[in-house]
Amino acid sequence: MNERNTRISRRHFLKGSAAVTTLGSLAGCALLQEDFGGEEIDGIPDEPFRIVQVLFESGPPAFYGEEAMNASDMLVDQINEDGGLIGEREIEVVDRLDEDAGPDSLISDVQAMAQEGEVDMLMGIISSAHSLAVAPAADDQQFPFLVTMPGTYQLFEENPDMEYVVRTAGTNAAGAVGAVRMVEQMDDIETVVTVDPDYAWGHDHQEMFEAGLEAVGVDVEIIESRYPELGETDYSAHVSAIADQEPDLLFSSLWGGDIATFVSQGVDGGLFEAVDESLLIGDTGAPLLNSLGDAMPENVWLGGRGGYQPNYRYDEDESHREFVDEYYERYDQLPGWGAYHEWMGFQALQEGVESAVSIIGDWPTGEQLMAAMNNIAFEAPHGQHTMYGPQAVAPAVFGRPTDDHDLPVDHPLLGEFEFIEATEVNPPQDVLTMDWVDELEPVTG
């Protein structure tokens, strides 16, 4: 490996602590002014607030579903131990739909549940492609849907009029543009190879990354873009081809089992000795680091949308520390990507219910509840997690693999964290993502 002086400027990147504020007053004004019509609800219902989750229970992404179910079970127990939502209405997860059934089956299930009227909210979903199919179907049925994980920026850009859908996950712009911001501050990066899964998720990341680099005027050349098939098991051809080119930087949005397999085979094939730096923005959480163990190379930055690392601000943030400790005590492992996204979803639900009831005086209708989750902010491991209307914006957080941590696991976690503010990696509200990326301005200061 060539010796490089790769430096990240800390002038522009905060270390990741922001005061948590709430924008509930904005949601409240909309809630008071909006004429929703429909049947109002008197008081607080005695029956539980009924949720159906949609996640992968089978297939390759099922480990994300397991994390999400673990976190949901834990959080529901905690909320109910305090009396439930606003301390008065318990939550019940009445069913879980397996995403592996595919979008047509999920849409049929959503339509049936909406017609039966026995479920208060649909929550979850992992696949961006599935969210693009299921969310509009839920909105058509006026069935509240709290989307917690998918990052495709197209969700609301292609469906701008949805009133029954809220997403508490940041979009994939935070990861791709966050990577641009990292490259912007690096020295001696001239050549780049990108490796992304061969479907919309991967192509979107590559497109945003390349367009962002060009917009900010970074003098680098993407010498090749490679697109392995989703679920690829043999990356040897990709590893050899990239290693032969010896790029200064490797960028990848591979996720799940794909990124674990790619990194493992890359280590065996000498890939990370042939490249100077890597930016991996797919799955970068504790379960990935656990699966790779000591095989995880040191010359990588892992990160993306949100500070969802169990040791990130662990000592500074009491709520994060409690979440990590309780999850570890229950499941003997640290929370990963799926668990953190469910936590954000349940926080938004609690904030929305509290805001709506404080304004209305009664339990909100489905449409009122979704409106109350617009334009709020709540605490997250990365500080303030803010909703722009129905869509969360997240900062980008990157770190280096390290064994230097105090959590009770014998595998690396991330350290040397770099925090990039949400305003630097997300378009302003009502601005289309790619229009913004094409006009992206360099960080100055």
Tab-separated table of C-alpha atoms in Angstrom:
chain	number	residue	atom	x	y	z
A	1	MET	CA	0.000	0.000	0.000
A	2	ASN	CA	1.315	3.409	-0.904
A	3	GLU	CA	1.868	5.831	1.942
A	4	ARG	CA	-0.574	8.703	1.696
A	5	ASN	CA	-1.273	11.725	3.800
A	6	THR	CA	-5.026	11.400	3.955
A	7	ARG	CA	-6.389	14.105	6.214
A	8	ILE	CA	-9.898	14.981	7.254
A	9	SER	CA	-10.284	18.654	8.075
A	10	ARG	CA	-12.038	19.109	11.402
A	11	ARG	CA	-12.733	22.787	10.800
A	12	HIS	CA	-16.014	22.008	9.083
A	13	PHE	CA	-17.209	18.858	10.854
A	14	LEU	CA	-18.660	19.085	14.331
A	15	LYS	CA	-18.123	16.214	16.713
A	16	GLY	CA	-21.746	15.324	16.808
A	17	SER	CA	-23.642	16.836	19.685
A	18	ALA	CA	-26.601	19.052	18.962
A	19	ALA	CA	-29.220	20.350	21.338
A	20	VAL	CA	-32.550	18.653	20.836
A	21	THR	CA	-35.366	21.016	20.031
A	22	THR	CA	-38.900	20.354	18.943
A	23	LEU	CA	-40.817	21.767	16.056
A	24	GLY	CA	-44.087	20.571	17.503
A	25	SER	CA	-45.555	24.057	17.347
A	26	LEU	CA	-45.359	23.918	13.551
A	27	ALA	CA	-47.144	20.592	13.495
A	28	GLY	CA	-49.626	21.969	16.013
A	29	CYS	CA	-50.495	24.954	13.846
A	30	ALA	CA	-51.107	22.693	10.870
A	31	LEU	CA	-53.163	20.377	13.033
A	32	LEU	CA	-55.356	23.218	14.285
A	33	GLN	CA	-55.798	24.817	10.876
A	34	GLU	CA	-56.441	21.680	8.857
A	35	ASP	CA	-60.047	20.614	8.288
A	36	PHE	CA	-59.610	16.866	8.223
A	37	GLY	CA	-63.265	15.955	8.286
A	38	GLY	CA	-64.174	12.397	9.198
A	39	GLU	CA	-65.216	10.978	12.516
A	40	GLU	CA	-63.536	12.407	15.582
A	41	ILE	CA	-62.459	10.272	18.544
A	42	ASP	CA	-63.655	11.235	22.022
A	43	GLY	CA	-61.207	10.773	24.869
A	44	ILE	CA	-58.504	8.093	24.954
A	45	PRO	CA	-59.591	4.657	23.681
A	46	ASP	CA	-59.408	1.789	26.159
A	47	GLU	CA	-58.167	-0.763	23.639
A	48	PRO	CA	-54.464	-0.919	22.712
A	49	PHE	CA	-53.010	1.027	19.814
A	50	ARG	CA	-52.656	-1.753	17.249
A	51	ILE	CA	-49.616	-1.909	14.974
A	52	VAL	CA	-48.747	-4.275	12.149
A	53	GLN	CA	-45.089	-4.354	11.216
A	54	VAL	CA	-43.740	-5.159	7.778
A	55	LEU	CA	-40.175	-6.505	7.705
A	56	PHE	CA	-38.098	-9.309	6.291
A	57	GLU	CA	-38.637	-12.427	8.386
A	58	SER	CA	-37.038	-14.645	5.737
A	59	GLY	CA	-34.593	-14.198	2.871
A	60	PRO	CA	-31.131	-12.587	2.945
A	61	PRO	CA	-32.186	-9.317	4.697
A	62	ALA	CA	-33.959	-11.203	7.511
A	63	PHE	CA	-31.260	-10.276	10.021
A	64	TYR	CA	-32.388	-6.652	9.647
A	65	GLY	CA	-35.903	-7.791	10.371
A	66	GLU	CA	-34.704	-9.629	13.459
A	67	GLU	CA	-32.977	-6.494	14.742
A	68	ALA	CA	-36.113	-4.453	14.114
A	69	MET	CA	-38.351	-6.993	15.849
A	70	ASN	CA	-35.981	-7.159	18.812
A	71	ALA	CA	-35.976	-3.388	19.195
A	72	SER	CA	-39.742	-3.156	18.726
A	73	ASP	CA	-40.452	-5.784	21.375
A	74	MET	CA	-38.131	-3.997	23.782
A	75	LEU	CA	-39.514	-0.528	23.092
A	76	VAL	CA	-43.146	-1.598	23.274
A	77	ASP	CA	-42.463	-3.232	26.644
A	78	GLN	CA	-40.797	-0.059	27.895
A	79	ILE	CA	-43.601	2.199	26.692
A	80	ASN	CA	-46.285	-0.066	28.127
A	81	GLU	CA	-44.494	-0.300	31.477
A	82	ASP	CA	-45.035	3.476	31.694
A	83	GLY	CA	-48.733	3.117	30.907
A	84	GLY	CA	-48.462	3.260	27.119
A	85	LEU	CA	-48.608	6.218	24.723
A	86	ILE	CA	-49.024	9.443	26.760
A	87	GLY	CA	-49.091	7.090	29.748
A	88	GLU	CA	-52.650	5.993	28.962
A	89	ARG	CA	-52.864	3.756	25.889
A	90	GLU	CA	-50.776	0.630	25.517
A	91	ILE	CA	-49.294	-0.519	22.213
A	92	GLU	CA	-49.857	-3.969	20.763
A	93	VAL	CA	-47.996	-5.382	17.755
A	94	VAL	CA	-50.783	-7.581	16.441
A	95	ASP	CA	-49.052	-9.022	13.375
A	96	ARG	CA	-45.924	-8.943	11.233
A	97	LEU	CA	-45.868	-9.182	7.454
A	98	ASP	CA	-42.885	-10.843	5.798
A	99	GLU	CA	-41.450	-8.601	3.101
A	100	ASP	CA	-40.027	-11.625	1.358
A	101	ALA	CA	-43.561	-12.249	0.032
A	102	GLY	CA	-43.010	-9.368	-2.402
A	103	PRO	CA	-44.787	-6.071	-3.123
A	104	ASP	CA	-47.959	-7.508	-4.691
A	105	SER	CA	-48.674	-9.640	-1.636
A	106	LEU	CA	-47.860	-6.765	0.716
A	107	ILE	CA	-50.199	-4.410	-1.137
A	108	SER	CA	-53.028	-6.967	-0.952
A	109	ASP	CA	-52.454	-7.349	2.785
A	110	VAL	CA	-52.441	-3.587	3.303
A	111	GLN	CA	-55.663	-3.152	1.352
A	112	ALA	CA	-57.344	-5.915	3.363
A	113	MET	CA	-56.242	-4.452	6.691
A	114	ALA	CA	-57.412	-1.006	5.699
A	115	GLN	CA	-60.829	-2.367	4.740
A	116	GLU	CA	-61.163	-4.310	7.999
A	117	GLY	CA	-60.296	-1.238	10.055
A	118	GLU	CA	-58.889	-3.195	12.996
A	119	VAL	CA	-55.316	-1.904	12.764
A	120	ASP	CA	-54.273	1.618	13.709
A	121	MET	CA	-50.921	1.814	11.958
A	122	LEU	CA	-48.580	0.006	9.587
A	123	MET	CA	-44.957	0.387	10.627
A	124	GLY	CA	-41.516	-0.598	9.380
A	125	ILE	CA	-40.466	-1.902	5.933
A	126	ILE	CA	-36.861	-2.427	4.897
A	127	SER	CA	-36.663	-2.503	1.105
A	128	SER	CA	-36.696	0.824	-0.739
A	129	ALA	CA	-38.332	-0.859	-3.724
A	130	HIS	CA	-41.085	-2.229	-1.495
A	131	SER	CA	-41.640	1.160	0.127
A	132	LEU	CA	-42.173	2.751	-3.291
A	133	ALA	CA	-44.968	0.247	-3.940
A	134	VAL	CA	-46.559	-0.141	-0.507
A	135	ALA	CA	-46.526	3.468	0.743
A	136	PRO	CA	-48.715	4.879	-2.082
A	137	ALA	CA	-51.070	1.906	-1.677
A	138	ALA	CA	-51.407	2.597	2.052
A	139	ASP	CA	-52.010	6.282	1.366
A	140	ASP	CA	-54.693	5.437	-1.193
A	141	GLN	CA	-56.453	3.423	1.525
A	142	GLN	CA	-55.995	6.236	4.080
A	143	PHE	CA	-54.091	3.738	6.212
A	144	PRO	CA	-51.396	5.385	8.399
A	145	PHE	CA	-47.943	4.070	7.499
A	146	LEU	CA	-44.850	4.953	9.544
A	147	VAL	CA	-41.883	4.085	7.289
A	148	THR	CA	-38.801	3.478	9.411
A	149	MET	CA	-35.921	2.154	7.300
A	150	PRO	CA	-35.829	2.635	3.488
A	151	GLY	CA	-33.654	5.477	2.262
A	152	THR	CA	-34.706	5.996	-1.343
A	153	TYR	CA	-35.017	9.710	-1.970
A	154	GLN	CA	-37.778	9.028	-4.510
A	155	LEU	CA	-40.367	8.072	-1.867
A	156	PHE	CA	-41.838	11.549	-1.423
A	157	GLU	CA	-40.409	13.078	-4.594
A	158	GLU	CA	-42.438	10.629	-6.685
A	159	ASN	CA	-45.420	10.749	-4.297
A	160	PRO	CA	-45.511	14.333	-3.003
A	161	ASP	CA	-49.171	14.345	-2.003
A	162	MET	CA	-49.183	11.427	0.449
A	163	GLU	CA	-50.918	12.426	3.690
A	164	TYR	CA	-50.919	9.091	5.518
A	165	VAL	CA	-47.204	8.311	5.193
A	166	VAL	CA	-44.339	9.560	7.366
A	167	ARG	CA	-40.720	8.401	7.105
A	168	THR	CA	-38.393	8.680	10.086
A	169	ALA	CA	-35.347	7.401	8.188
A	170	GLY	CA	-33.082	9.862	6.464
A	171	THR	CA	-32.677	9.460	2.719
A	172	ASN	CA	-29.750	7.937	0.880
A	173	ALA	CA	-28.605	11.463	-0.017
A	174	ALA	CA	-27.043	11.695	3.444
A	175	GLY	CA	-24.814	8.714	2.736
A	176	ALA	CA	-23.820	9.560	-0.827
A	177	VAL	CA	-23.341	13.288	-0.273
A	178	GLY	CA	-21.736	12.578	3.081
A	179	ALA	CA	-19.148	10.577	1.162
A	180	VAL	CA	-18.653	13.541	-1.159
A	181	ARG	CA	-18.036	15.745	1.874
A	182	MET	CA	-15.472	13.266	3.171
A	183	VAL	CA	-13.608	13.197	-0.154
A	184	GLU	CA	-13.761	16.980	-0.248
A	185	GLN	CA	-11.542	17.094	2.837
A	186	MET	CA	-9.114	14.328	1.825
A	187	ASP	CA	-5.637	14.905	0.422
A	188	ASP	CA	-4.075	12.954	-2.434
A	189	ILE	CA	-7.226	11.340	-3.809
A	190	GLU	CA	-7.061	11.362	-7.598
A	191	THR	CA	-8.604	8.077	-8.779
A	192	VAL	CA	-11.764	6.373	-7.572
A	193	VAL	CA	-13.514	3.071	-8.257
A	194	THR	CA	-17.169	2.673	-7.237
A	195	VAL	CA	-18.813	-0.670	-6.413
A	196	ASP	CA	-22.581	-0.634	-5.966
A	197	PRO	CA	-25.370	-3.218	-6.190
A	198	ASP	CA	-26.886	-3.545	-9.647
A	199	TYR	CA	-30.346	-2.124	-9.025
A	200	ALA	CA	-31.841	1.276	-8.317
A	201	TRP	CA	-30.387	1.599	-4.807
A	202	GLY	CA	-26.821	1.124	-6.033
A	203	HIS	CA	-27.174	3.178	-9.201
A	204	ASP	CA	-28.741	6.059	-7.252
A	205	HIS	CA	-25.819	6.140	-4.825
A	206	GLN	CA	-23.249	6.065	-7.587
A	207	GLU	CA	-25.059	8.791	-9.512
A	208	MET	CA	-25.306	11.075	-6.474
A	209	PHE	CA	-21.685	10.455	-5.493
A	210	GLU	CA	-20.343	11.186	-8.973
A	211	ALA	CA	-22.568	14.214	-9.535
A	212	GLY	CA	-21.701	15.613	-6.115
A	213	LEU	CA	-17.962	15.285	-6.681
A	214	GLU	CA	-18.285	17.095	-9.990
A	215	ALA	CA	-20.465	19.837	-8.499
A	216	VAL	CA	-18.065	20.678	-5.653
A	217	GLY	CA	-15.116	20.667	-8.054
A	218	VAL	CA	-13.053	17.907	-6.458
A	219	ASP	CA	-10.263	17.006	-8.886
A	220	VAL	CA	-10.772	13.230	-8.957
A	221	GLU	CA	-11.500	10.748	-11.707
A	222	ILE	CA	-13.901	7.836	-11.344
A	223	ILE	CA	-11.943	5.351	-13.423
A	224	GLU	CA	-14.541	2.582	-13.205
A	225	SER	CA	-17.985	1.860	-11.791
A	226	ARG	CA	-18.756	-1.776	-11.049
A	227	TYR	CA	-22.208	-3.232	-10.336
A	228	PRO	CA	-22.273	-6.709	-8.760
A	229	GLU	CA	-25.618	-8.488	-8.736
A	230	LEU	CA	-27.630	-8.311	-5.522
A	231	GLY	CA	-26.808	-11.384	-3.459
A	232	GLU	CA	-23.504	-12.056	-5.247
A	233	THR	CA	-21.479	-14.768	-3.522
A	234	ASP	CA	-18.234	-14.586	-5.506
A	235	TYR	CA	-16.612	-11.151	-5.713
A	236	SER	CA	-13.217	-12.449	-6.813
A	237	ALA	CA	-13.431	-10.910	-10.292
A	238	HIS	CA	-14.382	-7.522	-8.831
A	239	VAL	CA	-11.680	-7.730	-6.182
A	240	SER	CA	-8.964	-8.609	-8.691
A	241	ALA	CA	-9.999	-5.936	-11.182
A	242	ILE	CA	-10.065	-3.180	-8.561
A	243	ALA	CA	-6.802	-4.272	-6.954
A	244	ASP	CA	-5.078	-4.249	-10.356
A	245	GLN	CA	-6.105	-0.606	-10.864
A	246	GLU	CA	-4.822	0.482	-7.430
A	247	PRO	CA	-7.243	3.402	-7.063
A	248	ASP	CA	-6.698	5.975	-4.369
A	249	LEU	CA	-10.264	5.506	-3.145
A	250	LEU	CA	-12.878	2.766	-3.182
A	251	PHE	CA	-16.521	3.860	-2.739
A	252	SER	CA	-19.332	1.370	-2.155
A	253	SER	CA	-23.001	1.281	-1.145
A	254	LEU	CA	-23.123	-2.530	-0.904
A	255	TRP	CA	-25.098	-3.503	2.176
A	256	GLY	CA	-26.145	-6.457	4.300
A	257	GLY	CA	-24.581	-9.780	3.479
A	258	ASP	CA	-23.168	-8.315	0.274
A	259	ILE	CA	-20.846	-5.862	1.992
A	260	ALA	CA	-19.717	-8.508	4.509
A	261	THR	CA	-18.894	-10.956	1.719
A	262	PHE	CA	-17.211	-8.297	-0.405
A	263	VAL	CA	-15.005	-7.027	2.414
A	264	SER	CA	-14.083	-10.537	3.548
A	265	GLN	CA	-13.130	-11.624	0.033
A	266	GLY	CA	-11.435	-8.272	-0.544
A	267	VAL	CA	-9.200	-8.827	2.479
A	268	ASP	CA	-8.290	-12.306	1.237
A	269	GLY	CA	-7.566	-10.905	-2.241
A	270	GLY	CA	-5.360	-8.053	-1.030
A	271	LEU	CA	-7.845	-5.386	-2.116
A	272	PHE	CA	-7.390	-3.145	0.899
A	273	GLU	CA	-3.620	-3.236	0.506
A	274	ALA	CA	-4.006	-2.047	-3.082
A	275	VAL	CA	-6.302	0.896	-2.320
A	276	ASP	CA	-5.395	3.794	-0.082
A	277	GLU	CA	-8.819	4.572	1.366
A	278	SER	CA	-12.335	3.177	1.258
A	279	LEU	CA	-15.683	4.801	1.928
A	280	LEU	CA	-18.339	2.180	2.683
A	281	ILE	CA	-21.793	3.683	3.147
A	282	GLY	CA	-24.077	0.648	3.108
A	283	ASP	CA	-24.584	-1.344	6.288
A	284	THR	CA	-21.928	-0.099	8.691
A	285	GLY	CA	-23.290	-1.086	12.094
A	286	ALA	CA	-22.119	-3.311	14.932
A	287	PRO	CA	-23.463	-6.588	13.431
A	288	LEU	CA	-21.322	-6.068	10.312
A	289	LEU	CA	-18.257	-5.335	12.419
A	290	ASN	CA	-19.045	-8.405	14.519
A	291	SER	CA	-19.346	-10.645	11.459
A	292	LEU	CA	-15.990	-9.511	10.076
A	293	GLY	CA	-14.136	-9.322	13.373
A	294	ASP	CA	-10.397	-8.897	13.019
A	295	ALA	CA	-10.725	-9.204	9.221
A	296	MET	CA	-12.086	-5.655	9.015
A	297	PRO	CA	-9.349	-3.523	7.422
A	298	GLU	CA	-8.271	-0.346	9.173
A	299	ASN	CA	-8.014	1.929	6.118
A	300	VAL	CA	-11.750	2.306	5.680
A	301	TRP	CA	-14.294	4.896	6.655
A	302	LEU	CA	-17.707	3.409	7.350
A	303	GLY	CA	-20.787	5.519	7.725
A	304	GLY	CA	-23.751	7.154	6.148
A	305	ARG	CA	-27.144	8.421	7.226
A	306	GLY	CA	-27.366	8.768	10.981
A	307	GLY	CA	-25.053	8.095	13.890
A	308	TYR	CA	-26.267	4.555	14.475
A	309	GLN	CA	-23.182	3.166	16.185
A	310	PRO	CA	-23.590	1.856	19.754
A	311	ASN	CA	-20.486	3.642	21.037
A	312	TYR	CA	-21.198	6.947	19.291
A	313	ARG	CA	-21.912	9.545	21.987
A	314	TYR	CA	-22.580	6.614	24.319
A	315	ASP	CA	-21.160	8.446	27.333
A	316	GLU	CA	-22.688	11.829	26.471
A	317	ASP	CA	-26.225	10.712	25.625
A	318	GLU	CA	-28.124	9.027	28.453
A	319	SER	CA	-31.038	7.848	26.296
A	320	HIS	CA	-28.655	6.266	23.784
A	321	ARG	CA	-26.721	4.581	26.560
A	322	GLU	CA	-29.921	3.159	28.033
A	323	PHE	CA	-31.048	1.906	24.613
A	324	VAL	CA	-27.728	0.149	23.972
A	325	ASP	CA	-27.489	-1.325	27.469
A	326	GLU	CA	-31.042	-2.644	27.503
A	327	TYR	CA	-30.707	-4.125	24.030
A	328	TYR	CA	-27.436	-5.823	24.954
A	329	GLU	CA	-28.884	-7.152	28.211
A	330	ARG	CA	-31.892	-8.628	26.400
A	331	TYR	CA	-30.269	-10.017	23.288
A	332	ASP	CA	-26.565	-10.427	24.136
A	333	GLN	CA	-25.549	-8.352	21.121
A	334	LEU	CA	-25.303	-4.685	20.251
A	335	PRO	CA	-28.062	-2.971	18.255
A	336	GLY	CA	-27.575	-2.527	14.534
A	337	TRP	CA	-29.096	-0.558	11.702
A	338	GLY	CA	-32.540	-2.160	11.871
A	339	ALA	CA	-32.855	-1.656	15.617
A	340	TYR	CA	-31.901	2.012	15.511
A	341	HIS	CA	-34.373	2.835	12.778
A	342	GLU	CA	-37.219	1.260	14.761
A	343	TRP	CA	-36.184	3.331	17.773
A	344	MET	CA	-36.501	6.501	15.707
A	345	GLY	CA	-39.946	5.353	14.527
A	346	PHE	CA	-41.251	4.776	18.031
A	347	GLN	CA	-39.885	8.115	19.205
A	348	ALA	CA	-41.748	9.864	16.396
A	349	LEU	CA	-44.925	7.978	17.268
A	350	GLN	CA	-44.693	9.030	20.917
A	351	GLU	CA	-43.951	12.651	20.017
A	352	GLY	CA	-46.786	12.719	17.496
A	353	VAL	CA	-49.364	11.312	19.885
A	354	GLU	CA	-48.316	13.681	22.660
A	355	SER	CA	-48.450	16.688	20.347
A	356	ALA	CA	-51.812	15.756	18.864
A	357	VAL	CA	-53.519	15.008	22.174
A	358	SER	CA	-52.176	18.207	23.722
A	359	ILE	CA	-53.763	20.202	20.893
A	360	ILE	CA	-56.975	18.295	20.241
A	361	GLY	CA	-57.721	17.143	23.763
A	362	ASP	CA	-58.838	13.761	22.433
A	363	TRP	CA	-57.163	10.882	20.667
A	364	PRO	CA	-56.199	11.867	17.084
A	365	THR	CA	-57.647	10.282	13.981
A	366	GLY	CA	-55.158	8.554	11.713
A	367	GLU	CA	-54.763	11.622	9.537
A	368	GLN	CA	-54.351	13.912	12.529
A	369	LEU	CA	-51.701	11.646	14.006
A	370	MET	CA	-49.714	11.592	10.774
A	371	ALA	CA	-49.970	15.376	10.536
A	372	ALA	CA	-48.704	15.653	14.114
A	373	MET	CA	-45.568	13.715	13.170
A	374	ASN	CA	-44.708	16.299	10.526
A	375	ASN	CA	-42.145	18.967	11.447
A	376	ILE	CA	-41.073	17.571	14.785
A	377	ALA	CA	-37.635	16.845	16.204
A	378	PHE	CA	-36.512	14.365	18.809
A	379	GLU	CA	-33.359	12.969	20.334
A	380	ALA	CA	-31.148	10.515	18.454
A	381	PRO	CA	-27.599	9.225	18.926
A	382	HIS	CA	-26.400	11.917	16.525
A	383	GLY	CA	-28.210	14.687	18.381
A	384	GLN	CA	-31.334	16.256	16.914
A	385	HIS	CA	-33.326	14.137	14.481
A	386	THR	CA	-35.539	16.506	12.522
A	387	MET	CA	-38.559	15.987	10.316
A	388	TYR	CA	-38.944	18.244	7.284
A	389	GLY	CA	-42.655	17.774	6.856
A	390	PRO	CA	-43.182	13.996	6.681
A	391	GLN	CA	-39.531	13.215	5.889
A	392	ALA	CA	-36.656	12.977	8.375
A	393	VAL	CA	-33.303	14.500	7.563
A	394	ALA	CA	-30.225	12.897	9.045
A	395	PRO	CA	-26.613	13.958	9.343
A	396	ALA	CA	-23.807	11.784	8.029
A	397	VAL	CA	-21.524	10.091	10.524
A	398	PHE	CA	-18.358	8.198	9.562
A	399	GLY	CA	-15.837	6.299	11.649
A	400	ARG	CA	-12.784	4.060	11.536
A	401	PRO	CA	-12.840	0.437	12.783
A	402	THR	CA	-11.102	0.159	16.119
A	403	ASP	CA	-10.737	-2.214	19.051
A	404	ASP	CA	-10.306	0.774	21.345
A	405	HIS	CA	-13.743	0.906	22.963
A	406	ASP	CA	-15.286	0.100	26.324
A	407	LEU	CA	-18.377	-1.857	25.309
A	408	PRO	CA	-18.523	-5.540	26.359
A	409	VAL	CA	-17.876	-7.135	22.952
A	410	ASP	CA	-14.694	-8.619	21.528
A	411	HIS	CA	-15.054	-7.231	18.013
A	412	PRO	CA	-14.195	-3.821	16.555
A	413	LEU	CA	-16.545	-0.872	16.643
A	414	LEU	CA	-16.100	2.495	14.990
A	415	GLY	CA	-14.056	5.371	16.359
A	416	GLU	CA	-12.443	8.621	15.190
A	417	PHE	CA	-15.937	9.773	14.319
A	418	GLU	CA	-16.585	12.506	11.801
A	419	PHE	CA	-19.975	14.222	11.994
A	420	ILE	CA	-21.347	16.136	9.005
A	421	GLU	CA	-24.353	18.337	9.643
A	422	ALA	CA	-27.678	17.418	8.086
A	423	THR	CA	-27.797	20.706	6.182
A	424	GLU	CA	-24.593	19.727	4.358
A	425	VAL	CA	-25.904	16.365	3.143
A	426	ASN	CA	-29.627	16.925	2.519
A	427	PRO	CA	-31.469	19.197	0.100
A	428	PRO	CA	-33.596	22.015	1.507
A	429	GLN	CA	-37.243	21.189	1.952
A	430	ASP	CA	-39.180	21.059	-1.339
A	431	VAL	CA	-35.996	20.931	-3.459
A	432	LEU	CA	-35.522	17.808	-5.578
A	433	THR	CA	-32.526	15.762	-4.516
A	434	MET	CA	-30.739	15.456	-7.847
A	435	ASP	CA	-31.361	19.121	-8.690
A	436	TRP	CA	-29.665	19.992	-5.400
A	437	VAL	CA	-26.799	17.524	-5.888
A	438	ASP	CA	-26.110	18.911	-9.355
A	439	GLU	CA	-25.705	22.384	-7.812
A	440	LEU	CA	-23.951	21.241	-4.634
A	441	GLU	CA	-21.554	23.814	-3.244
A	442	PRO	CA	-18.223	23.119	-1.579
A	443	VAL	CA	-17.924	23.290	2.185
A	444	THR	CA	-16.262	26.567	3.094
A	445	GLY	CA	-15.035	28.112	6.265
